[in-house]
Short mmCIF file of C-alpha atoms and ligand atoms in Angstrom, two decimals:
data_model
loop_
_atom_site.label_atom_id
_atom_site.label_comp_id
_atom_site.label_asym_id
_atom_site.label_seq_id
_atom_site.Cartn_x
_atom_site.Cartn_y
_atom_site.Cartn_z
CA UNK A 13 -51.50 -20.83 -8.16
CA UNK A 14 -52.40 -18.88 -11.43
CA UNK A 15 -51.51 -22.10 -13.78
CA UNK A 16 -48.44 -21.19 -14.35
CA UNK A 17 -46.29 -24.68 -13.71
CA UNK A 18 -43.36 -26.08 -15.75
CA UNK A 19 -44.56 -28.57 -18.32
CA UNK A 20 -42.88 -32.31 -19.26
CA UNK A 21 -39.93 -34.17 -19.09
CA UNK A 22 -37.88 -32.59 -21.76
CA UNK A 23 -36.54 -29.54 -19.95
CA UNK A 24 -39.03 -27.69 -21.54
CA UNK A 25 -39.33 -24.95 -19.24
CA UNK A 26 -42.65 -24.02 -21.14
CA UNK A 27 -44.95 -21.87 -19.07
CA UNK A 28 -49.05 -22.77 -19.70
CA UNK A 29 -49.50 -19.10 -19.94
CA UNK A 30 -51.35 -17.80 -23.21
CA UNK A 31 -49.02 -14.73 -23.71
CA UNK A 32 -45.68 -15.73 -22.34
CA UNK A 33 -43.57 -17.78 -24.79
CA UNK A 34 -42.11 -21.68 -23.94
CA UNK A 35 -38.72 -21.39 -23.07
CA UNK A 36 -36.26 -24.23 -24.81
CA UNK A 37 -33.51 -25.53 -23.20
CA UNK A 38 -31.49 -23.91 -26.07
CA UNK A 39 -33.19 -21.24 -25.83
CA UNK A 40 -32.41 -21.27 -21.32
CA UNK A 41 -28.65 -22.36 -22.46
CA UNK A 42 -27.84 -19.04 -24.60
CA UNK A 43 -29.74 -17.21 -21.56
CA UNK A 44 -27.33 -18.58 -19.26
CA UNK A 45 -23.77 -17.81 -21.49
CA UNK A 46 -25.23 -14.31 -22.18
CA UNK A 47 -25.78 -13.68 -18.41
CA UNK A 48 -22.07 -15.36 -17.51
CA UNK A 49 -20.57 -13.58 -20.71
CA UNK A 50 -22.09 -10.10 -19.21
CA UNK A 51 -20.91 -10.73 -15.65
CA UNK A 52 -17.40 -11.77 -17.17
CA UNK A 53 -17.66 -8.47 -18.97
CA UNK A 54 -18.88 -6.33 -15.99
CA UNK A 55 -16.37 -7.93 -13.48
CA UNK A 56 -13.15 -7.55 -15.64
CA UNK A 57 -14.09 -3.75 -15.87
CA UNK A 58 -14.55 -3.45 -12.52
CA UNK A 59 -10.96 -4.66 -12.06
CA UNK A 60 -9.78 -2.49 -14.49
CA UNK A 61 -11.25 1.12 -14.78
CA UNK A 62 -13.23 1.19 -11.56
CA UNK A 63 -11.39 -0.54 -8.33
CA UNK A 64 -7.89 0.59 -8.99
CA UNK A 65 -8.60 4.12 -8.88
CA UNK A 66 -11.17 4.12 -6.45
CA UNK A 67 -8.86 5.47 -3.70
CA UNK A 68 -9.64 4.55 -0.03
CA UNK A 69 -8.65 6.37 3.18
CA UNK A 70 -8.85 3.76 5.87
CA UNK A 71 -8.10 4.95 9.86
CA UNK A 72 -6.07 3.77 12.02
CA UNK A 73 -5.46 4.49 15.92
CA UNK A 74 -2.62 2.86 17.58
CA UNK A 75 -1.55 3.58 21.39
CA UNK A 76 2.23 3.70 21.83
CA UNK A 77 3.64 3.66 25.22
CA UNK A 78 6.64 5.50 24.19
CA UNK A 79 4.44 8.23 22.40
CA UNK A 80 4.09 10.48 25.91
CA UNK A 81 2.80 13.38 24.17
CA UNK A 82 -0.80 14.61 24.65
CA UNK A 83 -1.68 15.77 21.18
CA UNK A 84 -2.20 12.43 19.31
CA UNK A 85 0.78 11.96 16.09
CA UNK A 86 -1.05 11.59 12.78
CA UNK A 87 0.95 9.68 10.39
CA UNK A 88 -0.11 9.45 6.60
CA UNK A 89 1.12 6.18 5.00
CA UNK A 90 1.43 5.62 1.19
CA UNK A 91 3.33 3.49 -0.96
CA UNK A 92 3.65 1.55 -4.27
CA UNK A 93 2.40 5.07 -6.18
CA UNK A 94 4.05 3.40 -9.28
CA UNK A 95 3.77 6.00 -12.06
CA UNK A 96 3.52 4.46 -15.20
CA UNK A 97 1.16 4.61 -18.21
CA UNK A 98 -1.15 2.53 -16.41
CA UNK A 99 -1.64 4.61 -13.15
CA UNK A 100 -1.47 8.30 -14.41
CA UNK A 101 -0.39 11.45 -12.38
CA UNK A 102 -3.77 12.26 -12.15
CA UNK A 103 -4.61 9.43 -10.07
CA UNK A 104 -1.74 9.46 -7.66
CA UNK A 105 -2.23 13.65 -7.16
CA UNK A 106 -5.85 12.72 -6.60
CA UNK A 107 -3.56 10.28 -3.20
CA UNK A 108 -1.62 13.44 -2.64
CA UNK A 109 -4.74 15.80 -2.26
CA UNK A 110 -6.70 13.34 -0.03
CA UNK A 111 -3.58 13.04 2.01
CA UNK A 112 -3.55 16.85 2.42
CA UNK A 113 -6.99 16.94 3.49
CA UNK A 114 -6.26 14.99 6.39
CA UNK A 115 -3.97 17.51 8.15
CA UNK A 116 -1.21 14.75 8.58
CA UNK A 117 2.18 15.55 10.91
CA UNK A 118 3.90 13.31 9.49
CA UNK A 119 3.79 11.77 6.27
CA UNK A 120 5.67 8.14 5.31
CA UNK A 121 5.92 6.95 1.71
CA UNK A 122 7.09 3.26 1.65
CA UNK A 123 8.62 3.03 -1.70
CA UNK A 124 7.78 1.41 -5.43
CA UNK A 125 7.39 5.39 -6.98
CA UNK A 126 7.53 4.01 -9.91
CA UNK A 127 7.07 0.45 -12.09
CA UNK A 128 9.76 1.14 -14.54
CA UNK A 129 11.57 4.72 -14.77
CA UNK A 130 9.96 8.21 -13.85
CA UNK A 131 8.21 10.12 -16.68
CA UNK A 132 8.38 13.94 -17.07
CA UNK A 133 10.77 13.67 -13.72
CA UNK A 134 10.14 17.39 -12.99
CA UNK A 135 6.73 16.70 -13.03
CA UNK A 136 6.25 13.65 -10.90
CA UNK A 137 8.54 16.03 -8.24
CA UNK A 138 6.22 19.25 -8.44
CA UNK A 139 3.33 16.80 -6.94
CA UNK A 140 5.47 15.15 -4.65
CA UNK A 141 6.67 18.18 -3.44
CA UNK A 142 3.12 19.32 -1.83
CA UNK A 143 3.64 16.92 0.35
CA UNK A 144 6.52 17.88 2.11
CA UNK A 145 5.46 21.64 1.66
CA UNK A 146 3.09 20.32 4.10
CA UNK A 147 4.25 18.07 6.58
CA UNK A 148 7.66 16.47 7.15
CA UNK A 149 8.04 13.39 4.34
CA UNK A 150 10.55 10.99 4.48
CA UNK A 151 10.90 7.92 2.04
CA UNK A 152 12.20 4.54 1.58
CA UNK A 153 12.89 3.01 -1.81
CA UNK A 154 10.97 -0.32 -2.92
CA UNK A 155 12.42 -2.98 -5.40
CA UNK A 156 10.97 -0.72 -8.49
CA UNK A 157 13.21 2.05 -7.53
CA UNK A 158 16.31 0.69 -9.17
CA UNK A 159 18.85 -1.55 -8.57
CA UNK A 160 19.86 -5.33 -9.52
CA UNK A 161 16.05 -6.77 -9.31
CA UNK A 162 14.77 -3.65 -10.98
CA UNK A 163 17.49 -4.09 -13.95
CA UNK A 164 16.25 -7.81 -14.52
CA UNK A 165 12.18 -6.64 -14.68
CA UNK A 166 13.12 -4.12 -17.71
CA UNK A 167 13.68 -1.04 -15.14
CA UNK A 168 16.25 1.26 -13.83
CA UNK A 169 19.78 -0.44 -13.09
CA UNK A 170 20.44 1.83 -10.07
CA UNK A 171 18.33 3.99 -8.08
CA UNK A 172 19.77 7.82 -9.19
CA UNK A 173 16.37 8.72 -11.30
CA UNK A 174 14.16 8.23 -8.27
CA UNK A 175 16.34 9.83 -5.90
CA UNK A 176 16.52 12.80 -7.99
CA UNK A 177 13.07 12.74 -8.25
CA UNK A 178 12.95 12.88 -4.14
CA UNK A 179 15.80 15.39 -3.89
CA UNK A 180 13.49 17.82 -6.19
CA UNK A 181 10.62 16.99 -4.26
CA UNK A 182 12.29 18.20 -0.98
CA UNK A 183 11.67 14.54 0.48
CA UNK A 184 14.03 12.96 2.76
CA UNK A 185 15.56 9.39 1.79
CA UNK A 186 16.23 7.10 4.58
CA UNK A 187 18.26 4.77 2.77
CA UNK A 188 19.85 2.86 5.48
CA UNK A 189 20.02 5.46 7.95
CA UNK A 190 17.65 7.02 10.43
CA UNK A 191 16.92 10.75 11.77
CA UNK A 192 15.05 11.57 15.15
CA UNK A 193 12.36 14.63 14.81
CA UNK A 194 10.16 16.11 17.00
CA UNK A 195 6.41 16.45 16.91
CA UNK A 196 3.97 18.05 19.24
CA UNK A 197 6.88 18.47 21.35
CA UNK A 198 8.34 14.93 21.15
CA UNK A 199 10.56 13.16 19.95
CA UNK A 200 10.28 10.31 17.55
CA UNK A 201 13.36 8.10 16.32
CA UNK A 202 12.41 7.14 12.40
CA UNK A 203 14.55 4.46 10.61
CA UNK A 204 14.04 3.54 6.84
CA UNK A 205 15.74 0.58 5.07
CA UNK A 206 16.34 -0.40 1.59
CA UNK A 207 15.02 -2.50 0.14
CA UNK A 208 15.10 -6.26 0.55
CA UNK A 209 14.70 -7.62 -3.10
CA UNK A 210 17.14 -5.04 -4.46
CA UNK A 211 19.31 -6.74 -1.80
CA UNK A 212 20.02 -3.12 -0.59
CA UNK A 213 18.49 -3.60 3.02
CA UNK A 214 21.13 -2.71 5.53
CA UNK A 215 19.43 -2.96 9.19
CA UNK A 216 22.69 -2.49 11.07
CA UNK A 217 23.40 0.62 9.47
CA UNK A 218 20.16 2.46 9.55
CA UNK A 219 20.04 1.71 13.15
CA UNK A 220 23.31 3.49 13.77
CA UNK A 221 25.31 0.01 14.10
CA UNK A 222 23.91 -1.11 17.94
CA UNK A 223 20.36 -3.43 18.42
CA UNK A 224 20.32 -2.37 22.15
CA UNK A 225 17.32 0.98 22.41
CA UNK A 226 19.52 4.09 22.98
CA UNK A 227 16.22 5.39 24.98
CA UNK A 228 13.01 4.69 25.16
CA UNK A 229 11.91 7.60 21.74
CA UNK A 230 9.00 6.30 19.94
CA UNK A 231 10.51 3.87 16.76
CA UNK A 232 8.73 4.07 13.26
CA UNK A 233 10.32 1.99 10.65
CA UNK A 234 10.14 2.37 7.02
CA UNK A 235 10.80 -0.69 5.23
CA UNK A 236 9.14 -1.28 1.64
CA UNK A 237 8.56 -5.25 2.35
CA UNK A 238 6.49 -6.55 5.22
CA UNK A 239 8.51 -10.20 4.86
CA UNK A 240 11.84 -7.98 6.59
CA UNK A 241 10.56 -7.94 9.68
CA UNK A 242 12.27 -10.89 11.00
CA UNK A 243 15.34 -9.21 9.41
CA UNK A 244 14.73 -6.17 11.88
CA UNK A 245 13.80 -8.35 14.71
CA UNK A 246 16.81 -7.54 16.70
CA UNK A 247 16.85 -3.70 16.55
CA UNK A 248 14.16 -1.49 18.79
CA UNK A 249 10.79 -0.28 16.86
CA UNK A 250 7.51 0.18 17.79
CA UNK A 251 5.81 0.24 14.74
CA UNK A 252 6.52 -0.55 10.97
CA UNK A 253 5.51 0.93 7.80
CA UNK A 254 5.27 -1.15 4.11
CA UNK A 255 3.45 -1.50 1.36
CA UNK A 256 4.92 -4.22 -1.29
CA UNK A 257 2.17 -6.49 -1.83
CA UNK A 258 -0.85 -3.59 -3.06
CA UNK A 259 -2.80 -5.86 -0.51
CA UNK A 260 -2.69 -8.71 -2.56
CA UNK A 261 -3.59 -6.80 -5.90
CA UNK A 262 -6.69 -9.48 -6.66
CA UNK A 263 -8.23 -10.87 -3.47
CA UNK A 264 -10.31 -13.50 -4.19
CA UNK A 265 -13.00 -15.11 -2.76
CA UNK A 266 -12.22 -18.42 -0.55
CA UNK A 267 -7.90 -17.99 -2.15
CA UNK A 268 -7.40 -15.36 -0.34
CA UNK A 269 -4.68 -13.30 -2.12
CA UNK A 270 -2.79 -15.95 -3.79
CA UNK A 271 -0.68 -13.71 -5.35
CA UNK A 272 1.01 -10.95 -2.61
CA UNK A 273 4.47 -11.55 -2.93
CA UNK A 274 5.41 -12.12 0.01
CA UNK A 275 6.59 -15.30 2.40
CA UNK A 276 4.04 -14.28 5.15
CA UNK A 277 1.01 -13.86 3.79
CA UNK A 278 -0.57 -12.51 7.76
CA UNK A 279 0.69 -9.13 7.11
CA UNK A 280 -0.32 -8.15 3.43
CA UNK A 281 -2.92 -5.66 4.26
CA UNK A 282 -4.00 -3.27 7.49
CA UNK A 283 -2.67 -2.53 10.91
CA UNK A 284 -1.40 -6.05 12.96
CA UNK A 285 0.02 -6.61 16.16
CA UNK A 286 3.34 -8.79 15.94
CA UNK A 287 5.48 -10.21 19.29
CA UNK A 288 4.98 -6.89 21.20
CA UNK A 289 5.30 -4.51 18.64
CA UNK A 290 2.82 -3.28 14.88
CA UNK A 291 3.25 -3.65 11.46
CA UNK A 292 0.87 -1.47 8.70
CA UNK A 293 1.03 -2.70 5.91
CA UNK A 294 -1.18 -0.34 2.87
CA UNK A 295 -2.34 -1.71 -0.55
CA UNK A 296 -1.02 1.30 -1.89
CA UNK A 297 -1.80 3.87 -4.15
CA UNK A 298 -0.94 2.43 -7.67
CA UNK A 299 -0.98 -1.03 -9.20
CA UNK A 300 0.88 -3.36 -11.54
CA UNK A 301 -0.89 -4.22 -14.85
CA UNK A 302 -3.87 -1.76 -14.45
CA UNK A 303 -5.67 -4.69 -12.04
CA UNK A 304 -7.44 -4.53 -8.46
CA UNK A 305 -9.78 -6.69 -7.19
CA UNK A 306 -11.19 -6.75 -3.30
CA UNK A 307 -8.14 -4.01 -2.29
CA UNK A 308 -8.60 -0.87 -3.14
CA UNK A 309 -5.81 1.95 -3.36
CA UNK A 310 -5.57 3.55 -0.45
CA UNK A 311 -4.05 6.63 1.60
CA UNK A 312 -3.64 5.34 5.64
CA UNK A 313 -4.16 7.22 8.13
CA UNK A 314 -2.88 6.41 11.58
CA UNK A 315 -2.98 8.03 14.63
CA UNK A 316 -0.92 7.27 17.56
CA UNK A 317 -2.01 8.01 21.04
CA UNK A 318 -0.55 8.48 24.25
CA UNK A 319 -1.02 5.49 26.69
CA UNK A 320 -2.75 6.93 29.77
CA UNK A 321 -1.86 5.46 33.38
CA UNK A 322 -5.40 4.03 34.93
CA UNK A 323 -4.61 5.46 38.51
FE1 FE2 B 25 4.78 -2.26 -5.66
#
């Protein structure tokens, strides 16, 4: 011990050294506020001009026994890019350009393009359209997109602007309906949906009317809200693809993410087996209210391998 020891009964946290000061207990008190005041300050900025633009690019690998071919499938997933004063252009070509860099086959945007109504249209389509200059893109619209719940939040009543925006962009819309492609010589049945808020979800149609598997293609399902997959329950798919709940937006500590809105809070973030088939569900590339905490934005990658006989 060098003498240094705390001294009486009044909270006097007074040192016995020559040089160093006592401290007070008002003096300990404004300490204290200053420090919590700072870390108030620090943490709010974090959440605000740090997390939701520091872009993640999380990988996934997913074995498919449908998927026969030998050349693994590489599927980009983003969603929720929301364009809107708060999440700039820049930011959301800064998704587009890390998608690119990943050499993706196929690439699967799940919706929510934009919070309120597109800005400079032609614009947001030019950056889009890099994407499907490079890979095949397909889309599904989220509740933002237009339509009766989009009307009542202050945005678009139907969902023309968006479309157009897609149309320009060279990017397929599966609005109810599916296609089947082929990659790396096979095939691969993708169905999109619309969206479940905008009560424009229609699962009979986009699987071409039957719930019985025509054949046994590899099923990817675009569907903006994670909470419809009971809705597609009956219909044949392998794996499904949403975004919706920007992986909770703030997760917190202990809570959880208290405020993903959505019924099932298992499946707001990441890749998740569920019954005998996978749901991915991304946090997404833009944000509501300029906020993140504890989920970044992200670009997913997943790739889907062929499921090799053990003989
Ligand atoms: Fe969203």
């Amino acid at each position: 011990m060098n003498g240094c020891a705390p001294v009486g009964s009044n909270f006097r946290m007074a040192m016995s050294c020559p040089s160093a000061p006592p401290i007070t207990r008002r003096g300990f008190l404004k300490g204290l506020a200053g420090c919590t005041g700072g870390l108030a300050v620090a943490g709010f900025g974090y959440m605000r001009w740090l997390e939701p633009s520091w872009l993640a690019s999380p990988r996934h690998t997913l074995t498919l026994p449908a998927w026969r071919a030998a050349t693994p499938l590489r599927i980009a997933h983003l969603s929720d890019l929301h364009a809107s004063p708060v999440v700039p252009y820049r930011q959301i070509e800064r998704a587009i350009i890390d998608t690119l860099a990943a050499s993706p086959d196929l690439i699967c945007l799940t919706g929510d393009f934009v919070t309120r109504e597109p800005d400079e249209p032609d614009h947001y389509a030019r950056l889009l359209r890099r994407l499907s200059q490079a890979a095949p893109t397909f889309a599904v619209l989220g509740n933002h997109d237009g339509g009766a719940w989009s009307r009542n939040y202050g945005g678009q009543p139907d969902t023309r602007a968006v479309r157009r925006v897609l149309d320009l962009a060279e990017i397929q819309c599966l609005h109810n309906r599916s296609v089947t492609i082929e990659l790396h010589g096979q095939p691969l049945h993708l169905v999109g949906v619309g969206d479940w808020w905008a009560g424009q979800l229609d699962a009979r149609l986009a699987f071409g009317g039957g719930a019985g598997r025509q054949d046994e293609l590899p099923t990817v399902v675009l569907s903006h809200n994670p909470d419809t997959k009971e809705a597609l329950s009956p219909y044949p798919w392998d794996l499904l693809l949403s975004g919706h709940t920007h992986g909770g937006q703030l997760s917190l500590p202990l809570l959880g993410t208290p405020f993903a809105p959505v019924h099932d809070h298992r499946y707001v973030h990441g890749l998740k087996p569920w019954r005998d088939r996978w749901i991915h569900v991304t946090s997404g590339v833009g944000n509501l209210h300029g906020l993140r905490l504890g989920c970044r934005p992200e670009v997913s990658l997943i790739d889907i391998t062929p499921q090799y006989d053990e003989t």
